[in-house]
Amino acid sequence: MTDENKANGAEAANGQANAQGQFAIQRIYVKDMSFESPNSPAIFQKEWKPEVKMDLDTRSTKLDDNSYEVVLSVTVTAKAGEETAFLVEVQQAGIFTIAEMEDQQKAHIMGSFCPATLFPYARETVSNLVNRGTFPQLNLAPVNFDAIFAAYMQKRAQEAQGQQQEAAPSSQA
């Protein structure tokens, strides 16, 4: 391979890296957490067949040109009959560098990839808090953030299409 071909290959590789953009994890941390067991100690006397419900939410904030904070909020509620056994709320956050990407790709990273990166940390925090409350082990099931993000984008596209149809003048005379 000639030096010119090597240089062209290096330029092409750099062009691909730039086309793909830059992504880096700067920091992962717990932003907020709480554990409540409003019906203890009476709840410990009951048969343990809980109904567990998990809610997820994400939000992102631009910190500077290429840095974003992404926060994954996880709320887990366990009920034994009508009584709440425990309520756990965890806000797992991360600071991510995201640069040189198209808006759609950046939205996908912040709406899917970053929450998927944060979820194992939130899952461990929830499990530890439940354990400290002396409840049986709680292992949250994995979450497909790609599917959640795709459904969110589809819903937004349908809403935008509905708004366009409402705004379009009717052609009937």
Coordinates of N, CA and C in Angstrom, one line a residue:
M1 N 0.9 -1.2 0.0 CA 0.0 0.0 0.0 C 0.9 1.2 0.0
T2 N 0.6 2.2 -0.9 CA 1.4 3.4 -1.0 C 1.1 4.3 0.2
D3 N 2.0 5.3 0.4 CA 1.8 6.3 1.5 C 0.5 7.1 1.2
E4 N 0.2 7.4 -0.1 CA -1.0 8.1 -0.5 C -2.2 7.4 -0.2
N5 N -2.2 6.0 -0.5 CA -3.4 5.2 -0.2 C -3.6 5.1 1.3
K6 N -2.5 5.0 2.1 CA -2.6 4.9 3.6 C -3.2 6.2 4.1
A7 N -2.8 7.4 3.6 CA -3.3 8.7 4.0 C -4.8 8.8 3.7
N8 N -5.2 8.3 2.4 CA -6.6 8.3 2.1 C -7.4 7.4 3.0
G9 N -6.8 6.3 3.3 CA -7.5 5.3 4.2 C -7.7 5.9 5.6
A10 N -6.7 6.6 6.1 CA -6.8 7.3 7.4 C -7.8 8.4 7.4
E11 N -7.9 9.2 6.3 CA -8.9 10.2 6.2 C -10.3 9.6 6.2
A12 N -10.4 8.5 5.4 CA -11.7 7.9 5.4 C -12.2 7.4 6.8
A13 N -11.2 6.8 7.5 CA -11.5 6.3 8.8 C -11.9 7.5 9.7
N14 N -11.2 8.6 9.6 CA -11.5 9.8 10.4 C -12.9 10.3 10.0
G15 N -13.2 10.3 8.8 CA -14.5 10.7 8.3 C -15.6 9.9 8.9
Q16 N -15.4 8.6 8.9 CA -16.4 7.7 9.5 C -16.6 7.9 11.0
A17 N -15.5 8.2 11.7 CA -15.5 8.4 13.2 C -16.3 9.7 13.4
N18 N -16.1 10.7 12.6 CA -16.8 12.0 12.7 C -18.3 11.8 12.3
A19 N -18.6 11.0 11.3 CA -20.0 10.8 10.9 C -20.7 10.0 12.0
Q20 N -20.0 9.2 12.8 CA -20.6 8.5 13.9 C -20.8 9.3 15.1
G21 N -20.0 10.3 15.2 CA -20.1 11.2 16.4 C -19.2 10.7 17.5
Q22 N -19.4 11.5 18.6 CA -18.6 11.1 19.8 C -19.6 10.9 21.0
F23 N -19.3 9.9 21.8 CA -20.1 9.6 22.9 C -19.1 9.1 24.1
A24 N -19.4 9.7 25.3 CA -18.6 9.3 26.4 C -19.4 9.4 27.7
I25 N -19.2 8.6 28.6 CA -19.8 8.7 29.9 C -18.9 9.4 30.8
Q26 N -19.3 10.5 31.4 CA -18.5 11.4 32.2 C -18.7 10.9 33.7
R27 N -19.9 10.7 34.1 CA -20.2 10.3 35.5 C -21.6 9.7 35.6
I28 N -21.7 8.7 36.5 CA -23.0 8.1 36.8 C -23.2 8.2 38.3
Y29 N -24.4 8.7 38.7 CA -24.6 9.0 40.1 C -26.1 8.9 40.5
V30 N -26.3 8.7 41.8 CA -27.7 8.7 42.3 C -28.0 10.2 42.6
K31 N -29.0 10.7 41.9 CA -29.5 12.1 42.1 C -30.4 12.2 43.3
D32 N -31.3 11.2 43.5 CA -32.3 11.2 44.6 C -32.7 9.8 44.8
M33 N -33.0 9.5 46.0 CA -33.6 8.2 46.3 C -34.4 8.2 47.6
S34 N -35.5 7.4 47.6 CA -36.3 7.3 48.9 C -36.9 6.0 49.0
F35 N -37.1 5.6 50.2 CA -37.7 4.3 50.6 C -38.8 4.6 51.6
E36 N -40.0 4.1 51.4 CA -41.1 4.2 52.4 C -41.7 2.9 52.6
S37 N -42.0 2.6 53.9 CA -42.8 1.4 54.2 C -43.8 1.9 55.2
P38 N -44.9 2.5 54.6 CA -45.9 3.1 55.5 C -46.7 2.2 56.4
N39 N -46.8 0.9 56.1 CA -47.6 0.0 56.9 C -46.8 -1.0 57.7
S40 N -45.5 -0.6 57.9 CA -44.7 -1.5 58.8 C -45.0 -1.1 60.3
P41 N -44.9 -1.9 61.2 CA -44.5 -3.3 61.1 C -45.7 -4.3 60.8
A42 N -46.9 -3.8 60.7 CA -48.0 -4.7 60.5 C -47.9 -5.5 59.2
I43 N -47.3 -4.9 58.1 CA -47.2 -5.5 56.8 C -46.3 -6.8 56.9
F44 N -45.4 -6.9 57.9 CA -44.5 -8.0 58.1 C -45.3 -9.2 58.6
Q45 N -46.5 -9.0 59.2 CA -47.3 -10.1 59.7 C -48.2 -10.8 58.7
K46 N -48.3 -10.2 57.5 CA -49.1 -10.7 56.5 C -48.4 -11.6 55.5
E47 N -49.2 -12.5 54.8 CA -48.6 -13.4 53.8 C -48.0 -12.5 52.7
W48 N -46.8 -12.9 52.3 CA -46.1 -12.1 51.3 C -46.3 -12.6 49.9
K49 N -47.4 -12.0 49.3 CA -47.7 -12.2 47.9 C -47.9 -10.9 47.3
P50 N -46.9 -10.1 47.1 CA -47.1 -8.7 46.7 C -47.4 -8.5 45.2
E51 N -48.1 -7.4 44.9 CA -48.3 -7.0 43.5 C -47.3 -5.8 43.3
V52 N -46.3 -6.0 42.4 CA -45.3 -5.1 42.3 C -45.5 -4.3 41.0
K53 N -45.4 -3.0 41.0 CA -45.6 -2.1 39.9 C -44.4 -1.2 39.7
M54 N -43.9 -1.1 38.5 CA -42.7 -0.3 38.2 C -43.1 0.8 37.2
D55 N -42.7 2.0 37.5 CA -42.9 3.1 36.5 C -41.5 3.7 36.2
L56 N -41.4 4.0 34.9 CA -40.1 4.6 34.4 C -40.4 6.0 33.8
D57 N -39.4 6.9 33.9 CA -39.5 8.1 33.2 C -38.0 8.6 33.0
T58 N -37.8 9.3 31.9 CA -36.5 9.9 31.7 C -36.6 11.4 31.3
R59 N -35.6 12.1 31.6 CA -35.5 13.5 31.2 C -34.0 13.8 30.9
S60 N -33.8 14.8 30.1 CA -32.4 15.2 29.8 C -32.3 16.7 29.9
T61 N -31.1 17.2 30.2 CA -30.9 18.6 30.3 C -29.5 18.8 29.7
K62 N -29.5 19.8 28.8 CA -28.2 20.2 28.2 C -27.4 21.0 29.2
L63 N -26.2 20.6 29.4 CA -25.3 21.3 30.4 C -24.4 22.3 29.7
D64 N -23.8 21.9 28.6 CA -23.1 22.8 27.7 C -23.1 22.3 26.3
D65 N -22.3 22.8 25.4 CA -22.4 22.4 24.0 C -22.5 20.9 23.8
N66 N -21.7 20.1 24.5 CA -21.6 18.7 24.2 C -22.0 17.8 25.4
S67 N -22.3 18.4 26.5 CA -22.6 17.6 27.7 C -24.1 17.7 28.1
Y68 N -24.6 16.5 28.5 CA -26.0 16.4 28.8 C -26.1 15.6 30.1
E69 N -27.1 16.0 30.9 CA -27.4 15.1 32.1 C -28.7 14.4 31.7
V70 N -28.7 13.1 31.8 CA -29.8 12.2 31.6 C -30.2 11.6 32.9
V71 N -31.5 11.7 33.3 CA -32.0 11.2 34.6 C -33.0 10.1 34.3
L72 N -32.8 9.0 34.8 CA -33.8 7.9 34.8 C -34.5 7.8 36.1
S73 N -35.8 8.0 36.1 CA -36.6 7.9 37.4 C -37.3 6.5 37.4
V74 N -37.0 5.8 38.5 CA -37.6 4.5 38.6 C -38.5 4.5 39.9
T75 N -39.7 4.2 39.8 CA -40.6 4.1 41.0 C -41.2 2.7 41.1
V76 N -41.0 2.1 42.2 CA -41.5 0.7 42.4 C -42.4 0.7 43.6
T77 N -43.6 0.2 43.4 CA -44.6 0.1 44.5 C -45.0 -1.3 44.6
A78 N -44.9 -1.8 45.9 CA -45.3 -3.2 46.2 C -46.5 -3.1 47.1
K79 N -47.6 -3.8 46.7 CA -48.8 -3.8 47.6 C -49.1 -5.2 48.0
A80 N -49.5 -5.3 49.2 CA -50.0 -6.6 49.7 C -51.5 -6.4 50.0
G81 N -52.3 -6.9 49.1 CA -53.7 -6.5 49.1 C -53.9 -5.1 48.8
E82 N -54.6 -4.4 49.6 CA -54.8 -2.9 49.4 C -53.8 -2.1 50.1
E83 N -52.9 -2.7 50.9 CA -51.9 -1.9 51.7 C -50.6 -1.8 50.9
T84 N -50.0 -0.7 51.0 CA -48.7 -0.5 50.4 C -47.6 -1.1 51.3
A85 N -46.9 -2.1 50.8 CA -45.8 -2.7 51.6 C -44.6 -1.7 51.6
F86 N -44.2 -1.3 50.3 CA -43.1 -0.3 50.2 C -43.2 0.5 48.9
L87 N -42.6 1.6 49.0 CA -42.5 2.5 47.8 C -41.1 2.9 47.7
V88 N -40.4 2.7 46.6 CA -39.1 3.0 46.3 C -39.0 4.0 45.1
E89 N -38.3 5.1 45.3 CA -38.1 6.0 44.2 C -36.6 6.3 44.0
V90 N -36.1 6.1 42.8 CA -34.7 6.3 42.6 C -34.6 7.1 41.3
Q91 N -33.8 8.2 41.4 CA -33.4 9.0 40.2 C -31.9 8.7 40.0
Q92 N -31.6 7.9 39.0 CA -30.3 7.5 38.6 C -29.9 8.5 37.5
A93 N -28.8 9.1 37.6 CA -28.4 10.2 36.6 C -27.0 9.9 36.0
G94 N -26.8 10.5 34.9 CA -25.4 10.4 34.3 C -25.2 11.7 33.5
I95 N -23.9 12.0 33.4 CA -23.5 13.1 32.6 C -22.7 12.4 31.4
F96 N -23.2 12.8 30.2 CA -22.7 12.2 29.0 C -22.3 13.2 28.0
T97 N -21.1 12.9 27.3 CA -20.7 13.8 26.2 C -21.2 13.2 24.9
I98 N -22.0 14.0 24.2 CA -22.6 13.6 22.9 C -22.3 14.7 22.0
A99 N -21.5 14.4 21.0 CA -21.1 15.5 20.0 C -21.0 14.9 18.6
E100 N -21.2 15.9 17.7 CA -21.0 15.6 16.3 C -22.0 14.5 15.8
M101 N -23.3 14.7 16.2 CA -24.3 13.8 15.8 C -25.5 14.5 15.3
E102 N -26.2 13.9 14.4 CA -27.5 14.5 13.9 C -28.5 14.5 15.1
D103 N -29.4 15.4 15.0 CA -30.4 15.5 16.1 C -31.2 14.2 16.4
Q104 N -31.6 13.5 15.3 CA -32.3 12.3 15.5 C -31.4 11.2 16.2
Q105 N -30.2 11.1 15.8 CA -29.3 10.2 16.5 C -29.0 10.6 17.9
K106 N -28.9 11.9 18.2 CA -28.7 12.4 19.5 C -29.9 12.1 20.4
A107 N -31.1 12.3 19.8 CA -32.3 12.0 20.6 C -32.4 10.5 20.9
H108 N -32.0 9.6 20.0 CA -32.0 8.2 20.2 C -31.1 7.8 21.4
I109 N -29.9 8.4 21.3 CA -28.9 8.1 22.4 C -29.4 8.5 23.7
M110 N -30.0 9.8 23.8 CA -30.4 10.3 25.1 C -31.7 9.6 25.5
G111 N -32.6 9.1 24.6 CA -33.8 8.5 24.9 C -33.8 7.0 25.1
S112 N -32.7 6.4 24.6 CA -32.7 4.9 24.7 C -31.3 4.4 25.3
F113 N -30.2 4.8 24.7 CA -29.0 4.3 25.1 C -28.6 4.7 26.5
C114 N -28.7 6.0 26.8 CA -28.3 6.5 28.1 C -29.2 5.9 29.2
P115 N -30.5 5.8 29.1 CA -31.3 5.2 30.1 C -31.0 3.7 30.3
A116 N -30.7 3.0 29.1 CA -30.3 1.6 29.2 C -28.9 1.5 30.0
T117 N -28.1 2.5 29.9 CA -26.8 2.5 30.6 C -27.0 2.7 32.1
L118 N -28.0 3.6 32.4 CA -28.3 3.9 33.8 C -29.1 2.8 34.5
F119 N -29.9 2.1 33.8 CA -30.9 1.2 34.5 C -30.2 0.1 35.4
P120 N -29.1 -0.5 35.0 CA -28.5 -1.5 35.9 C -28.1 -0.9 37.3
Y121 N -27.7 0.4 37.3 CA -27.3 1.1 38.5 C -28.6 1.3 39.3
A122 N -29.7 1.8 38.7 CA -30.9 2.0 39.4 C -31.5 0.7 39.9
R123 N -31.4 -0.3 39.1 CA -31.9 -1.6 39.5 C -31.2 -2.1 40.8
E124 N -29.9 -1.9 40.9 CA -29.1 -2.3 42.1 C -29.5 -1.5 43.3
T125 N -29.7 -0.2 43.1 CA -30.1 0.7 44.2 C -31.5 0.3 44.7
V126 N -32.4 0.1 43.8 CA -33.7 -0.4 44.3 C -33.6 -1.7 45.1
S127 N -32.9 -2.6 44.6 CA -32.7 -3.9 45.3 C -32.1 -3.7 46.6
N128 N -31.1 -2.9 46.8 CA -30.5 -2.6 48.0 C -31.4 -1.9 49.0
L129 N -32.2 -1.0 48.6 CA -33.2 -0.3 49.4 C -34.2 -1.2 49.9
V130 N -34.8 -2.1 49.1 CA -35.8 -3.1 49.5 C -35.2 -4.0 50.5
N131 N -33.9 -4.5 50.3 CA -33.2 -5.4 51.2 C -33.1 -4.7 52.5
R132 N -32.7 -3.4 52.6 CA -32.5 -2.7 53.8 C -33.9 -2.6 54.6
G133 N -35.0 -2.6 53.9 CA -36.3 -2.6 54.5 C -36.7 -3.9 55.0
T134 N -35.8 -4.9 54.9 CA -36.0 -6.3 55.3 C -37.1 -7.0 54.5
F135 N -37.4 -6.6 53.3 CA -38.3 -7.3 52.4 C -37.5 -8.3 51.6
P136 N -38.2 -9.3 51.1 CA -37.5 -10.3 50.2 C -36.8 -9.7 49.0
Q137 N -35.8 -10.3 48.5 CA -35.1 -9.9 47.3 C -36.0 -9.4 46.2
L138 N -35.7 -8.3 45.6 CA -36.5 -7.8 44.5 C -35.5 -7.6 43.3
N139 N -35.7 -8.3 42.3 CA -34.9 -8.2 41.1 C -35.8 -7.7 40.0
L140 N -35.6 -6.4 39.5 CA -36.4 -5.9 38.5 C -36.0 -6.5 37.1
A141 N -37.0 -6.8 36.3 CA -36.8 -7.4 35.0 C -36.1 -6.4 34.1
P142 N -35.3 -6.8 33.1 CA -34.7 -5.9 32.2 C -35.7 -5.2 31.4
V143 N -35.3 -4.0 30.9 CA -36.2 -3.1 30.2 C -35.6 -2.9 28.8
N144 N -36.5 -3.0 27.7 CA -36.1 -2.7 26.4 C -36.3 -1.2 26.1
F145 N -35.3 -0.4 26.3 CA -35.5 1.1 26.1 C -35.6 1.4 24.6
D146 N -35.0 0.6 23.8 CA -35.2 0.8 22.3 C -36.6 0.8 21.9
A147 N -37.3 -0.2 22.4 CA -38.8 -0.4 22.1 C -39.6 0.8 22.7
I148 N -39.3 1.2 23.9 CA -40.0 2.3 24.6 C -39.7 3.6 23.8
F149 N -38.5 3.8 23.4 CA -38.2 5.0 22.6 C -38.9 5.0 21.2
A150 N -38.9 3.8 20.6 CA -39.6 3.7 19.3 C -41.1 4.0 19.4
A151 N -41.7 3.5 20.5 CA -43.1 3.7 20.7 C -43.4 5.2 20.9
Y152 N -42.5 5.8 21.7 CA -42.6 7.3 22.0 C -42.5 8.1 20.7
M153 N -41.5 7.7 19.8 CA -41.3 8.5 18.6 C -42.5 8.2 17.6
Q154 N -43.1 7.0 17.6 CA -44.3 6.7 16.8 C -45.5 7.6 17.3
K155 N -45.6 7.6 18.6 CA -46.7 8.4 19.2 C -46.6 9.9 18.8
R156 N -45.4 10.4 18.9 CA -45.1 11.8 18.5 C -45.4 12.1 17.1
A157 N -45.0 11.1 16.2 CA -45.3 11.3 14.7 C -46.8 11.3 14.5
Q158 N -47.5 10.4 15.1 CA -49.0 10.3 15.0 C -49.6 11.6 15.4
E159 N -49.2 12.2 16.6 CA -49.7 13.4 17.1 C -49.4 14.6 16.1
A160 N -48.2 14.6 15.6 CA -47.9 15.7 14.6 C -48.7 15.5 13.3
Q161 N -48.9 14.3 12.9 CA -49.8 14.1 11.7 C -51.2 14.5 12.0
G162 N -51.7 14.2 13.2 CA -53.1 14.6 13.5 C -53.2 16.1 13.6
Q163 N -52.2 16.8 14.1 CA -52.2 18.3 14.1 C -52.1 18.9 12.7
Q164 N -51.4 18.3 11.8 CA -51.3 18.8 10.4 C -52.7 18.6 9.8
Q165 N -53.3 17.5 10.0 CA -54.6 17.2 9.4 C -55.7 18.2 9.9
E166 N -55.6 18.6 11.2 CA -56.5 19.6 11.8 C -56.3 21.0 11.2
A167 N -55.0 21.3 11.0 CA -54.6 22.6 10.5 C -54.9 22.8 9.0
A168 N -54.9 21.7 8.2 CA -55.1 21.7 6.8 C -56.6 22.2 6.5
P169 N -56.8 23.2 5.6 CA -58.1 23.6 5.3 C -58.9 22.5 4.6
S170 N -60.1 22.5 4.8 CA -61.0 21.4 4.2 C -61.2 21.8 2.7
S171 N -61.2 20.8 1.9 CA -61.3 21.1 0.4 C -62.8 20.9 0.0
Q172 N -63.7 20.8 0.9 CA -65.1 20.7 0.5 C -65.7 22.1 0.4
A173 N -66.4 22.3 -0.7 CA -67.0 23.6 -0.9 C -68.5 23.5 -1.0

